[in-house]
């Protein structure tokens, strides 16, 4: 029997620079894995917010493969139509030196 590991890489970037990459802990394999973690990104470097995105890359790694398999990618930008994400970016632009905490719940089967 082989083991499956599911995790997410969170990439804070713009088209020209990757500012930070974070990685969740490994979640148990399920059709709806839960990654309940908090990530802090330091924006004190005068990061221009216009083209910044936060990319969530969902990976699965198994003992059968040498490299992880990308299950999906979700890009969160200030141009996202989903209101909670749009509000997050508006709050960030209005208060760049404040610690903002937001929680996004993504639901759906990743093994379709």
Coordinates of N, CA and C in Angstrom, one line a residue, residues 5-7 17 19 24-26 45 57 59-60 64-65 67 80-81 88 94 98 100-101 110:
X5 N 0.0 12.1 0.3 CA 0.2 13.3 1.1 C -0.4 14.5 0.3
X6 N -1.3 15.2 0.9 CA -1.9 16.4 0.3 C -1.5 17.6 1.1
X7 N -1.0 18.6 0.3 CA -0.6 19.9 1.0 C -0.8 21.0 0.0
X17 N 8.3 39.1 -9.2 CA 9.0 38.7 -8.0 C 8.1 37.7 -7.2
X19 N 7.7 37.0 -3.5 CA 8.1 37.6 -2.2 C 8.2 36.5 -1.1
X24 N 1.6 24.4 3.8 CA 0.8 23.9 4.8 C 1.4 22.6 5.3
X25 N 0.8 22.2 6.5 CA 1.1 20.8 6.9 C 0.4 19.8 6.0
X26 N 0.8 18.6 6.0 CA 0.2 17.6 5.2 C -1.2 17.2 5.8
X45 N 8.2 45.8 3.0 CA 9.2 46.1 2.0 C 8.7 47.0 0.9
X57 N -1.5 26.5 -4.5 CA -1.2 25.4 -5.4 C -1.4 24.1 -4.5
X59 N -1.2 20.3 -3.9 CA -0.3 19.2 -4.4 C -0.7 17.8 -3.7
X60 N -0.4 16.8 -4.4 CA -0.5 15.4 -3.8 C 0.8 14.7 -4.2
X64 N 4.5 6.4 -4.9 CA 4.7 5.9 -6.2 C 5.3 6.9 -7.2
X65 N 5.3 8.2 -6.8 CA 5.8 9.2 -7.7 C 7.0 9.9 -7.0
X67 N 7.9 13.1 -7.9 CA 7.5 14.5 -7.8 C 6.1 14.6 -7.4
X80 N -10.2 39.5 -8.4 CA -11.1 38.4 -8.2 C -12.5 38.9 -7.9
X81 N -13.4 38.2 -8.6 CA -14.8 38.6 -8.4 C -15.5 38.2 -7.1
X88 N -10.8 41.7 1.1 CA -9.4 41.5 1.7 C -8.4 42.4 1.1
X94 N -5.9 49.8 2.0 CA -6.2 51.0 2.9 C -5.4 51.0 4.1
X98 N -1.1 47.2 8.8 CA -1.9 46.6 9.8 C -2.0 45.1 9.6
X100 N -3.8 42.0 9.0 CA -5.1 41.6 8.6 C -5.2 40.1 8.7
X101 N -6.4 39.7 9.2 CA -6.6 38.3 9.3 C -7.9 38.0 8.6
X110 N -11.8 17.7 -4.5 CA -10.6 17.9 -5.3 C -10.3 16.6 -6.1

